[in-house]
XYZ file of C-alpha atoms in Angstrom:
228
model
C 0.000 0.000 0.000
C 1.245 3.491 -0.890
C 1.477 5.916 2.046
C 1.761 9.691 1.777
C 4.870 9.733 3.953
C 6.641 7.406 1.505
C 6.006 9.295 -1.707
C 5.528 12.971 -0.863
C 7.691 15.857 0.145
C 6.283 18.905 1.941
C 9.536 20.686 2.790
C 10.753 23.867 1.132
C 9.482 24.826 -2.321
C 12.789 23.767 -3.851
C 12.509 20.378 -2.112
C 8.956 19.911 -3.378
C 9.941 20.943 -6.902
C 12.839 18.470 -6.781
C 10.513 15.647 -5.701
C 8.012 16.486 -8.438
C 10.865 16.493 -10.954
C 11.716 12.943 -9.867
C 8.215 11.816 -10.805
C 8.388 13.753 -14.069
C 11.586 11.903 -14.917
C 10.083 8.529 -13.984
C 7.101 9.055 -16.265
C 9.313 10.335 -19.085
C 11.373 7.149 -18.839
C 8.246 4.967 -18.731
C 6.781 6.685 -21.788
C 10.066 6.397 -23.703
C 10.297 2.668 -22.958
C 6.737 1.972 -24.098
C 6.469 4.388 -27.027
C 7.602 1.955 -29.711
C 5.001 -0.649 -28.751
C 2.200 1.734 -27.799
C 0.088 0.544 -30.723
C 0.624 -3.180 -30.286
C -2.649 -3.674 -28.406
C -5.655 -1.557 -27.341
C -4.666 -2.065 -23.703
C -1.116 -0.801 -24.209
C -2.427 2.114 -26.274
C -4.803 3.268 -23.520
C -2.270 2.843 -20.717
C 0.449 4.598 -22.716
C -1.801 7.626 -23.231
C -2.610 7.783 -19.517
C 1.130 7.695 -18.750
C 1.745 10.542 -21.210
C -0.996 12.613 -19.583
C 0.359 11.968 -16.078
C 3.794 13.121 -17.200
C 2.333 16.274 -18.716
C 0.509 17.153 -15.486
C 3.721 16.685 -13.530
C 5.558 18.976 -15.937
C 2.901 21.620 -15.280
C 3.156 21.072 -11.525
C 6.937 21.347 -11.601
C 6.604 24.669 -13.419
C 3.740 26.007 -11.270
C 4.776 24.816 -7.824
C 6.253 28.246 -7.061
C 3.079 30.055 -8.085
C -0.511 30.021 -6.796
C -2.601 27.309 -5.155
C -5.198 27.320 -7.935
C -2.584 26.189 -10.470
C -1.292 23.497 -8.107
C -4.903 22.410 -7.508
C -5.494 22.011 -11.243
C -2.601 19.563 -11.522
C -3.607 17.727 -8.346
C -7.202 17.425 -9.564
C -6.129 16.118 -12.964
C -3.773 13.552 -11.437
C -6.571 12.475 -9.099
C -8.924 12.067 -12.047
C -6.289 10.181 -14.042
C -5.892 7.845 -11.082
C -9.645 7.195 -11.043
C -9.726 6.625 -14.800
C -6.765 4.250 -14.619
C -8.285 2.195 -11.818
C -11.646 2.099 -13.609
C -10.085 1.062 -16.923
C -8.071 -1.709 -15.256
C -11.110 -3.072 -13.428
C -12.520 -4.776 -16.560
C -11.924 -5.277 -20.274
C -15.377 -3.803 -20.971
C -14.365 -0.597 -19.208
C -11.128 -0.421 -21.185
C -13.019 -0.831 -24.482
C -15.620 1.749 -23.471
C -12.930 4.279 -22.510
C -11.047 3.741 -25.772
C -14.190 4.089 -27.859
C -15.377 7.166 -25.998
C -12.759 9.250 -27.830
C -14.745 8.851 -31.052
C -18.039 9.750 -29.391
C -16.383 12.727 -27.677
C -15.127 13.990 -31.031
C -18.603 13.608 -32.526
C -20.074 15.618 -29.632
C -17.497 18.372 -30.144
C -18.539 18.795 -33.777
C -22.246 18.553 -32.957
C -21.806 21.282 -30.331
C -19.931 23.396 -32.866
C -22.925 23.283 -35.189
C -25.229 24.418 -32.390
C -22.953 27.361 -31.632
C -22.454 28.298 -35.280
C -26.059 28.670 -36.346
C -24.863 30.751 -39.316
C -22.502 28.056 -40.627
C -22.833 27.491 -44.351
C -24.205 24.407 -46.049
C -20.743 23.052 -46.879
C -19.673 23.374 -43.265
C -22.781 21.527 -42.059
C -22.156 18.746 -44.558
C -18.463 18.413 -43.678
C -19.144 18.361 -39.949
C -22.022 15.934 -40.369
C -19.785 13.608 -42.365
C -17.115 13.682 -39.665
C -19.676 12.954 -36.940
C -20.895 9.890 -38.847
C -17.323 8.720 -39.453
C -16.518 8.907 -35.739
C -19.550 6.906 -34.700
C -19.168 4.376 -37.524
C -15.517 3.784 -36.609
C -16.418 3.075 -32.983
C -19.288 0.769 -33.931
C -17.237 -1.117 -36.546
C -14.542 -1.750 -33.928
C -17.068 -2.997 -31.390
C -16.559 -0.009 -29.119
C -19.785 1.116 -27.436
C -20.145 4.548 -25.855
C -19.474 4.694 -22.143
C -22.582 3.987 -20.050
C -21.902 7.253 -18.213
C -19.441 10.135 -18.356
C -19.592 11.442 -14.804
C -16.444 10.863 -12.808
C -18.418 10.311 -9.599
C -20.141 7.275 -11.139
C -16.765 5.985 -12.265
C -15.493 6.422 -8.704
C -18.550 4.621 -7.341
C -17.846 1.586 -9.528
C -14.342 1.183 -8.101
C -15.408 1.889 -4.494
C -13.719 5.294 -4.433
C -16.789 7.520 -4.048
C -15.864 8.774 -0.565
C -12.394 9.641 -1.838
C -13.932 11.465 -4.795
C -16.394 13.469 -2.686
C -13.796 14.590 -0.149
C -11.222 15.790 -2.630
C -13.583 17.217 -5.209
C -14.970 19.532 -2.560
C -11.436 20.818 -2.095
C -10.399 20.863 -5.747
C -13.592 22.495 -7.002
C -13.026 25.562 -4.823
C -9.651 26.175 -6.470
C -10.081 24.877 -10.015
C -13.341 26.710 -10.753
C -13.902 30.464 -10.337
C -15.486 29.965 -6.918
C -16.453 32.785 -4.607
C -13.620 31.738 -2.296
C -11.087 32.045 -5.084
C -12.409 35.395 -6.284
C -13.605 37.048 -3.073
C -11.883 35.145 -0.292
C -9.061 36.328 1.894
C -5.729 35.948 0.058
C -4.103 34.493 3.176
C -6.690 31.726 3.142
C -6.576 31.070 -0.588
C -2.768 30.894 -0.600
C -2.487 29.168 2.775
C 0.650 26.981 2.964
C -1.380 24.218 4.659
C -3.674 24.024 1.618
C -0.628 24.041 -0.646
C 0.858 21.103 1.275
C -2.406 19.147 1.002
C -2.653 19.788 -2.727
C 0.959 19.006 -3.558
C 0.935 15.942 -1.307
C -2.150 14.584 -3.057
C -0.614 15.291 -6.451
C 2.472 13.290 -5.507
C 0.404 10.493 -3.994
C -1.722 10.023 -7.106
C 1.298 10.339 -9.364
C 3.017 7.556 -7.416
C -0.102 5.395 -7.503
C -0.480 5.836 -11.266
C 3.189 5.163 -11.877
C 3.207 1.926 -9.875
C 0.053 0.634 -11.594
C 1.209 1.627 -15.072
C 4.696 0.202 -14.672
C 3.297 -3.142 -13.482
C 0.563 -3.346 -16.112
C 2.812 -2.332 -19.000
C 5.530 -4.741 -17.873
C 3.031 -7.609 -17.561
C 1.434 -6.700 -20.890
C 4.869 -6.816 -22.559
C 5.430 -10.332 -21.195
C 2.065 -11.475 -22.565
C 2.718 -10.108 -26.053
C 6.189 -11.644 -26.288
C 5.257 -15.165 -25.160
């Protein structure tokens, strides 16, 4: 079991930045080692992309750790969500397929929303967008990839018995990630409180460590399966 005391550092800002850089380097190495075989199976493809995203969030955190708590909270929230997604994806092959296929449905929704916003779009634009929407959905269907049964992260957390964890930390993250009244109108000493910073950066490191351990094991095991 991963414990906060084993994977986090809440010392000086330079100490914290150094610890975050360690995780950034670990993910960079993991991504580099898997990159060449990222497309060898749907499972490796999905896990590789989660590893890339974790590394990107850590790069942001390393750069923003000297700045404001809202930026640190954004990275911590994203690493938390990546941890939930990873655990949900690994809990069943159906979940992995649904997550992979959701990219196509997400793209279709983006274009459908664009058409609603651009009510004055010309006929050619409507036709081109409509064609792309159909292509996205047809690709997913032809590959046997159904849309996810839900898109809310809280329902994902509920499925992997992490709902309490989700509710506790989303109450914290939401106050700093969104333009909340606290963030806009609250006392600066409260918003930038070092205690809150330590909680946020500790959680970011904890979820980064959890993701790294899971990804390293799964990608190593998946490599063994594909080479035997």
